[in-house]
Coordinates of C-alpha atoms and ligand atoms in Angstrom, one line a residue:
X147 CA 75.8 67.7 22.7
X148 CA 77.3 64.3 22.4
X149 CA 78.3 62.6 19.1
X150 CA 79.4 59.1 18.2
X151 CA 82.3 58.5 15.9
X152 CA 82.3 55.4 13.9
X153 CA 85.2 54.1 11.9
X154 CA 83.9 52.0 9.0
X155 CA 85.3 48.7 7.7
X156 CA 85.3 46.3 10.6
X157 CA 83.4 43.1 10.6
X158 CA 81.4 42.3 13.7
X159 CA 81.8 39.3 15.9
X160 CA 80.9 38.2 19.4
X161 CA 77.9 37.6 21.6
X162 CA 75.3 40.1 23.3
X163 CA 72.5 39.9 25.6
X164 CA 69.4 41.8 24.5
X165 CA 68.2 44.3 26.8
X166 CA 64.8 44.9 28.2
X167 CA 61.9 46.2 25.7
X168 CA 61.5 49.8 25.9
X169 CA 58.0 49.5 24.6
X170 CA 57.2 46.9 26.9
X171 CA 58.5 48.9 30.1
X172 CA 56.6 52.1 29.1
X173 CA 53.0 50.9 29.5
X174 CA 54.1 48.5 32.2
X175 CA 55.4 51.5 34.3
X176 CA 52.2 53.5 33.4
X177 CA 50.1 50.6 34.5
X178 CA 51.9 50.7 37.9
X179 CA 49.7 53.7 39.1
X180 CA 46.7 51.3 39.3
X181 CA 48.5 48.9 41.6
X182 CA 47.3 49.3 45.3
X183 CA 50.9 48.4 46.6
X184 CA 54.4 47.8 45.3
X185 CA 55.9 47.1 41.9
X186 CA 59.2 45.8 41.3
X187 CA 60.6 45.6 37.8
X188 CA 63.7 43.4 37.4
X189 CA 66.4 43.3 34.9
X190 CA 65.2 46.8 33.4
X191 CA 67.3 49.0 31.0
X192 CA 67.4 52.7 31.9
X193 CA 66.6 54.3 28.5
X194 CA 66.0 58.0 28.8
X195 CA 62.4 57.4 27.8
X196 CA 62.1 54.8 30.6
X197 CA 63.5 57.4 33.0
X198 CA 61.2 60.0 31.8
X199 CA 58.1 57.6 32.7
X200 CA 59.7 57.1 36.1
X201 CA 59.8 60.9 36.5
X202 CA 56.1 61.3 35.6
X203 CA 55.2 58.6 38.2
X204 CA 57.3 60.5 40.9
X205 CA 55.3 63.7 39.9
X206 CA 52.1 61.8 40.5
X207 CA 53.2 61.2 44.1
X208 CA 54.4 57.5 43.6
X209 CA 57.6 56.5 45.4
X210 CA 60.2 55.6 42.9
X211 CA 63.5 54.0 43.3
X212 CA 65.9 52.9 40.5
X213 CA 69.1 50.8 41.0
X214 CA 71.3 49.6 38.0
X215 CA 68.7 47.3 36.7
X216 CA 65.7 47.5 38.8
X217 CA 62.8 49.8 39.2
X218 CA 60.5 49.9 42.5
X219 CA 57.4 51.8 42.5
X220 CA 55.1 52.3 45.3
X221 CA 51.9 54.1 43.8
X222 CA 49.7 53.7 47.2
X223 CA 50.7 57.4 47.8
X224 CA 49.9 58.7 44.4
X225 CA 47.7 61.7 44.8
X226 CA 47.9 63.7 41.5
X227 CA 46.2 63.0 38.1
X228 CA 47.8 65.8 35.9
X229 CA 50.6 64.9 33.4
X230 CA 52.0 68.4 32.4
X231 CA 53.5 69.5 28.9
X232 CA 57.1 69.2 30.2
X233 CA 56.7 65.4 30.1
X234 CA 54.4 64.9 27.1
X235 CA 56.7 66.9 24.8
X236 CA 59.6 64.7 25.9
X237 CA 57.8 61.4 25.5
X238 CA 54.9 60.6 23.3
X239 CA 54.0 57.5 25.4
X240 CA 53.0 59.7 28.3
X241 CA 49.7 59.5 26.7
X242 CA 49.5 56.0 28.1
X243 CA 48.8 57.6 31.5
X244 CA 45.1 58.4 30.7
X245 CA 44.1 54.8 31.1
X246 CA 45.7 54.1 34.3
X247 CA 44.8 57.4 35.9
X248 CA 41.2 56.8 34.9
X249 CA 41.3 53.4 36.5
X250 CA 43.0 54.9 39.7
X251 CA 41.2 58.2 40.1
X252 CA 38.3 58.1 37.7
X253 CA 39.9 61.2 36.0
X254 CA 43.0 62.2 34.0
X255 CA 44.3 65.6 32.5
X256 CA 47.3 65.0 30.2
X257 CA 48.9 67.6 27.9
X258 CA 48.5 66.8 24.2
X259 CA 51.4 64.9 23.2
X260 CA 51.5 66.4 19.7
X261 CA 53.5 65.0 16.8
X262 CA 57.2 64.0 16.5
X263 CA 59.8 63.5 13.8
X264 CA 58.3 60.5 12.2
X265 CA 54.8 61.8 12.0
X266 CA 51.8 63.8 13.3
X267 CA 50.7 60.8 15.5
X268 CA 47.2 61.6 16.3
X269 CA 45.5 60.3 19.4
X270 CA 41.9 60.1 18.0
X271 CA 41.8 56.4 18.5
X272 CA 42.7 56.6 22.1
X273 CA 39.9 59.2 22.7
X274 CA 37.4 57.3 20.9
X275 CA 37.9 54.1 22.6
X276 CA 37.7 56.0 26.1
X277 CA 34.4 57.7 25.0
X278 CA 33.0 54.3 24.1
X279 CA 33.5 53.5 28.0
X280 CA 31.8 56.6 28.7
X281 CA 34.5 58.8 29.6
X282 CA 33.7 62.5 29.1
X283 CA 36.7 64.3 27.3
X284 CA 37.2 67.9 26.9
X285 CA 40.2 69.1 24.9
X286 CA 41.1 72.6 26.1
X287 CA 44.2 74.9 25.9
X288 CA 46.3 71.8 24.8
X289 CA 45.1 69.6 27.6
X290 CA 43.0 66.5 27.3
X291 CA 40.6 66.5 30.5
X292 CA 38.9 63.2 31.1
X293 CA 36.1 62.7 33.6
X294 CA 35.6 58.9 34.3
X295 CA 33.0 59.1 37.2
X296 CA 30.4 57.4 35.1
X297 CA 32.8 55.0 33.3
X298 CA 31.5 51.5 32.3
X299 CA 32.7 48.3 30.6
X300 CA 31.8 48.1 27.0
X301 CA 32.8 46.9 23.5
X302 CA 35.5 48.9 21.7
X303 CA 36.0 48.5 17.9
X304 CA 39.3 50.3 16.9
X305 CA 39.5 51.7 13.4
X306 CA 43.2 50.9 13.2
X307 CA 45.2 48.3 15.3
X308 CA 46.7 51.2 17.2
X309 CA 49.4 49.8 19.8
X310 CA 49.0 52.8 22.1
X311 CA 45.3 53.0 21.8
X312 CA 44.9 49.3 22.6
X313 CA 47.1 49.5 25.7
X314 CA 45.4 52.6 26.9
X315 CA 41.8 51.2 26.5
X316 CA 43.1 47.8 28.4
X317 CA 44.3 49.8 31.3
X318 CA 41.3 52.1 31.6
X319 CA 39.1 49.0 31.8
X320 CA 41.0 47.0 34.3
X321 CA 38.7 47.8 37.5
X322 CA 35.5 48.5 35.4
X323 CA 32.7 46.1 36.6
X324 CA 32.0 43.6 33.9
X325 CA 33.5 42.6 30.6
X326 CA 35.3 45.2 28.3
X327 CA 36.1 43.8 24.7
X328 CA 38.7 45.5 22.4
X329 CA 38.1 44.5 18.7
X330 CA 40.8 45.0 16.0
X331 CA 43.4 45.2 18.9
X332 CA 47.0 45.5 18.0
X333 CA 48.9 42.2 18.4
X334 CA 52.5 43.4 19.3
X335 CA 54.3 41.2 21.7
X336 CA 54.6 44.3 24.1
X337 CA 50.9 44.2 24.5
X338 CA 51.1 40.5 25.6
X339 CA 53.6 41.4 28.0
X340 CA 51.4 44.2 29.4
X341 CA 48.7 41.6 29.8
X342 CA 51.1 39.3 31.7
X343 CA 52.1 42.1 34.0
X344 CA 48.4 42.9 34.8
X345 CA 47.4 39.1 35.4
X346 CA 50.6 38.8 37.6
X347 CA 49.0 41.7 39.6
X348 CA 45.7 40.0 39.9
X349 CA 44.0 41.5 36.7
X350 CA 41.9 39.4 34.4
X351 CA 43.0 40.0 30.8
X352 CA 43.1 37.7 27.9
X353 CA 43.5 37.6 24.2
X354 CA 46.5 39.8 24.0
X355 CA 48.5 38.9 20.9
X356 CA 45.4 38.3 18.9
X357 CA 43.0 41.1 17.6
X358 CA 40.4 40.5 20.3
X359 CA 41.2 41.3 23.9
X360 CA 38.9 40.7 26.9
X361 CA 39.3 42.6 30.2
X362 CA 37.2 41.4 33.1
X363 CA 37.2 44.2 35.8
X364 CA 38.6 43.2 39.1
X365 CA 38.5 45.2 42.5
X366 CA 42.1 46.0 42.5
X367 CA 45.7 45.1 41.4
X368 CA 48.0 43.9 44.1
X369 CA 51.7 44.1 44.7
X370 CA 53.9 42.4 42.0
X371 CA 57.4 41.6 41.0
X372 CA 57.9 41.2 37.1
X373 CA 60.5 41.0 34.3
X374 CA 59.6 42.6 31.0
X375 CA 60.3 40.8 27.7
X376 CA 63.5 41.7 25.8
X377 CA 63.6 44.5 23.0
X378 CA 62.8 42.9 19.6
X379 CA 63.8 46.2 17.9
X380 CA 67.2 46.3 19.5
X381 CA 67.7 42.6 18.5
X382 CA 66.8 43.5 15.0
X383 CA 69.1 46.5 14.9
X384 CA 72.0 44.5 15.7
X385 CA 71.2 41.5 13.5
X386 CA 70.9 44.3 10.6
X387 CA 74.3 45.6 11.9
X388 CA 75.9 42.3 11.2
X389 CA 74.1 41.8 7.8
X390 CA 75.5 45.4 6.8
X391 CA 79.1 45.2 8.3
X392 CA 79.6 41.4 7.7
X393 CA 80.8 38.9 10.2
X394 CA 79.0 36.5 12.7
X395 CA 77.3 37.4 16.0
X396 CA 75.1 35.7 18.5
X397 CA 72.3 37.4 20.4
X398 CA 71.2 35.9 23.7
X399 CA 68.0 36.5 25.8
X400 CA 66.3 37.3 22.5
X401 CA 62.7 35.9 21.6
X402 CA 63.3 34.7 18.0
X403 CA 59.6 34.6 17.2
X404 CA 59.4 38.4 17.7
X405 CA 61.7 38.7 14.8
X406 CA 60.5 36.2 12.3
X407 CA 59.5 39.0 9.7
X408 CA 63.2 40.4 9.9
X409 CA 64.7 36.9 9.9
X410 CA 62.8 35.8 6.7
X411 CA 63.9 39.1 5.0
X412 CA 67.6 38.7 6.0
X413 CA 67.7 35.0 4.8
X414 CA 66.4 36.2 1.6
X415 CA 69.2 38.7 1.3
X416 CA 71.8 35.9 1.8
X417 CA 72.5 35.9 5.6
X418 CA 72.9 32.7 7.4
X419 CA 70.6 32.7 10.7
X420 CA 69.9 29.9 13.1
X421 CA 68.0 30.0 16.3
X422 CA 67.7 28.0 19.5
X423 CA 65.7 28.9 22.3
X424 CA 66.7 32.4 23.3
X425 CA 69.6 32.6 20.9
X426 CA 69.8 34.0 17.6
X427 CA 73.0 33.4 15.5
X428 CA 73.5 35.4 12.3
X429 CA 76.4 35.5 9.9
X430 CA 76.9 37.7 6.7
X431 CA 79.6 38.0 4.1
X432 CA 78.5 41.6 3.4
X433 CA 77.5 42.8 -0.1
X434 CA 74.2 41.0 0.0
X435 CA 71.4 40.8 -2.3
X436 CA 68.8 43.6 -2.3
X437 CA 65.2 43.0 -1.1
X438 CA 63.0 44.2 -4.0
X439 CA 60.0 45.2 -1.9
X440 CA 59.7 45.9 1.9
X441 CA 56.5 47.1 3.3
X442 CA 56.0 48.0 7.0
X443 CA 53.0 46.4 8.6
X444 CA 51.6 46.2 12.3
X445 CA 52.9 43.0 14.0
X446 CA 53.6 40.3 12.9
X447 CA 54.3 42.1 9.6
X448 CA 57.7 43.9 9.0
X449 CA 58.1 46.4 11.9
X450 CA 58.2 50.0 11.1
X451 CA 60.8 50.6 13.9
X452 CA 63.4 48.5 11.8
X453 CA 62.5 50.2 8.4
X454 CA 65.2 53.0 8.6
X455 CA 67.8 50.1 9.6
X456 CA 66.9 47.7 6.8
X457 CA 66.9 50.8 4.4
X458 CA 70.6 51.3 5.2
X459 CA 71.3 47.7 4.4
X460 CA 69.6 48.3 0.9
X461 CA 72.0 51.2 0.1
X462 CA 74.9 48.7 0.0
X463 CA 73.1 45.7 -1.4
X464 CA 73.3 44.5 -5.0
X465 CA 70.1 45.9 -7.0
X466 CA 67.4 48.1 -6.4
X467 CA 64.7 48.0 -3.4
X468 CA 61.3 49.6 -3.0
X469 CA 60.6 50.5 0.5
X470 CA 57.0 51.4 1.6
X471 CA 56.4 53.0 5.0
X472 CA 52.7 52.6 5.7
X473 CA 52.5 53.5 9.4
X474 CA 54.1 57.1 9.7
X475 CA 54.2 60.0 7.4
X476 CA 57.7 61.2 7.8
X477 CA 59.9 58.2 8.6
X478 CA 62.5 58.7 5.7
X479 CA 64.3 61.6 7.3
X480 CA 67.4 59.4 7.5
X481 CA 67.7 59.4 3.7
X482 CA 68.8 63.2 3.5
X483 CA 71.8 62.2 5.8
X484 CA 72.6 58.8 3.9
X485 CA 72.7 60.9 0.6
X486 CA 75.5 62.8 2.1
X487 CA 77.4 59.5 2.7
X488 CA 76.9 58.6 -1.1
X489 CA 73.6 56.6 -0.9
X490 CA 71.3 56.6 -4.0
X491 CA 67.7 57.1 -2.7
X492 CA 64.8 58.6 -4.2
X493 CA 61.5 59.4 -2.1
X494 CA 58.0 59.8 -3.3
X495 CA 55.7 60.3 -0.2
X496 CA 55.6 57.0 1.6
X497 CA 57.8 55.2 -0.8
X498 CA 61.7 55.1 -0.9
X499 CA 63.5 53.7 -4.1
X500 CA 66.9 52.7 -3.1
X501 CA 69.6 51.9 -5.7
X502 CA 72.6 49.7 -4.1
X503 CA 76.0 51.6 -4.4
X504 CA 79.4 50.2 -4.3
X505 CA 80.3 51.9 -1.1
X506 CA 79.3 54.5 1.5
X507 CA 81.7 57.4 2.5
X508 CA 82.1 58.8 6.2
X509 CA 80.4 62.0 6.8
X510 CA 79.0 64.3 9.6
X511 CA 75.4 63.3 9.9
X512 CA 72.6 64.5 12.0
X513 CA 70.1 62.3 14.1
X514 CA 66.5 63.5 14.0
X515 CA 64.8 60.5 15.6
X516 CA 65.4 57.4 17.6
X517 CA 65.5 54.8 14.9
X518 CA 66.8 57.0 12.2
X519 CA 70.0 57.6 14.5
X520 CA 70.3 53.9 14.9
X521 CA 70.4 53.6 11.2
X522 CA 73.0 56.2 10.6
X523 CA 75.3 54.3 13.2
X524 CA 74.8 51.1 11.1
X525 CA 75.7 53.0 7.9
X526 CA 78.9 54.3 9.7
X527 CA 80.0 50.7 10.4
X528 CA 80.3 49.9 6.6
X529 CA 81.3 53.6 5.3
X530 CA 84.9 54.3 4.3
X531 CA 86.5 56.5 6.9
X532 CA 84.9 58.1 9.9
X533 CA 81.3 59.1 10.4
X534 CA 80.2 61.6 13.1
X535 CA 76.7 61.0 14.3
X536 CA 75.5 64.0 16.0
X537 CA 72.7 64.5 18.5
X538 CA 73.0 61.0 20.2
X539 CA 70.4 61.8 22.7
X540 CA 67.6 60.9 20.2
X541 CA 69.4 57.2 20.1
X542 CA 69.7 57.2 23.8
X543 CA 65.9 57.1 24.2
X544 CA 65.6 53.6 23.1
X545 CA 69.4 52.2 23.1
X546 CA 71.4 52.0 26.6
X547 CA 74.7 53.3 25.1
X548 CA 74.5 51.8 21.7
X549 CA 78.2 52.3 21.3
X550 CA 79.2 49.9 24.2
X551 CA 77.0 47.2 22.7
X552 CA 78.6 47.5 19.3
X553 CA 82.1 47.7 20.7
X554 CA 81.5 44.2 22.3
X555 CA 80.9 43.1 18.8
X556 CA 84.1 44.5 17.7
X557 CA 83.0 47.8 16.1
X558 CA 85.3 50.9 16.3
X559 CA 82.9 53.4 17.8
X560 CA 83.1 56.0 20.5
X561 CA 81.1 58.6 22.3
X562 CA 82.4 62.2 22.3
X563 CA 81.3 65.4 23.7
X564 CA 80.8 67.8 20.7
X565 CA 83.0 70.7 21.8
X566 CA 85.9 68.3 23.2
X567 CA 85.8 66.5 19.7
X568 CA 86.9 69.8 18.0
X569 CA 90.1 70.1 20.1
X570 CA 91.1 66.5 20.8
X571 CA 90.7 65.2 17.1
X572 CA 92.4 68.1 15.1
Ligands
EPZ219 C1 54.0 52.4 19.3 O1 53.7 53.7 19.0 C2 55.4 52.3 19.5 N1 56.0 53.2 20.7 C3 56.1 52.9 18.3 O2 57.7 52.7 18.6 C4 55.8 51.9 17.1 O3 56.6 52.5 16.0 C5 54.4 51.9 16.8 O4 53.7 51.5 18.1 C6 54.0 50.9 15.7 O5 54.4 49.8 16.0 C7 55.7 52.6 21.9 O6 55.2 51.5 22.1 C8 56.0 53.4 23.1 P1 50.4 53.1 16.8 P2 52.2 54.2 18.9 O7 49.3 53.9 17.7 O8 51.4 53.5 19.9 C9 47.9 55.9 13.8 C10 60.0 53.6 18.7 O9 60.7 53.9 17.9 N2 47.2 56.5 15.0 O10 50.2 51.9 16.7 O11 52.1 55.7 18.8 C11 49.4 56.6 13.9 O12 49.4 57.9 13.2 C12 58.5 53.9 18.5 O13 60.1 52.7 19.7 C13 46.0 57.1 14.7 O14 45.7 57.5 13.5 O15 51.7 53.6 17.5 C14 50.2 55.6 13.1 O16 50.0 56.0 11.6 C15 58.3 54.8 17.4 N3 45.3 57.7 15.8 C16 49.6 54.1 13.3 O17 48.4 54.5 13.8 C17 45.6 57.2 17.0 O18 44.8 57.5 18.0 C18 50.4 53.4 14.4 O19 50.4 54.1 15.6 C19 46.6 56.3 17.3 C20 47.5 55.9 16.1

């Protein structure tokens, strides 16, 4: 297993380009199976989740080629509509294959994705939406078996503005004769990016970014070359790294409006932040004011994917902060590890009360999920001494070698293979 060793105490400075958005690339890759031709995605970042989605496409018969930063898919030879458990247990977003496979083959069989370390993550809204489009669905032996031979356009009302359900229903409707409307759709920027990809391939989707999305069915999607948006959660993670460690950094290729909720919070805490075009510049003297109340919400509210990282900032801020996680049931696992580092946190169901302490101390901490792992790395930046963050594979799902990015920003961090560490560092 690989670990990251972080030596705390350095302030950050430097400039970094923000990488491509994992949560934009995943539905776009899934949607490629609908394209009757070739898809070329430029300036991609090969997160392990993205590589897994490419494997799924290959398994469905698509031709796939990955270079350093480009992904090429030719789905014209796709001939399979089954996504087995070996994939759905690795990445939950494999559930996004239901919609595109129904559009392509009028049938789909996907193993149940099950929960993960941040919550049970049901898919009832996905299935309810597809049934509204007259998809016959059976759930048998851990598989979701969809028959779409009588699918038809319709009006879908989502009980909750689910990102994945919105994307799945969009992709299932692309080739249906007539107009499909999704009410109470999620408004995340990644959904707007999926719309832009679909329209660039000849689709007719409008309203993404608002809570009503309209899909006018077309005959087919044609070959397309596309570049996904950059990752707002990675941008937010590095802004919080600077807030926590102190210093001044500039992020380029960002989309500031995707981070307005975080920017507002960090200004309230005492950071200086300026934005110009694709640039975000942030400076912090460290030891910031605490944020008395933080509540995660669907976009454009404060993002749940930055909740663990801003919680780390509260552990070393002046005062007490109350953090409410409204989207996922168990997204406070990082707190057990932060307590080992000297943090003062009490949890009651979906609420964490964080009392700022003078300092954190380096420790051996274990990553249990993607964004919690990123939070532990941020804690290591400010802790006294060395912090070893274990099971880094969780972090690699959504950050492409986080240690390289942070080293560019002056952090003292290295990746070691667990067993080598025991010999080299005695
Ligand atoms: C997407 O997950 C993101 N993943 C998540 O990012 C992100 O945290 C989440 O949206 C919220 O913004 C990708 O885009 C690949 P949801 P998704 O459906 O689609 C409940 C990361 O770290 N729900 O909007 O699974 C669900 O339990 C990941 O990059 C149902 O009840 O999120 C949760 O409470 C983590 N029934 C809430 O909705 C359903 O059928 C939000 O889930 C679907 C969801």
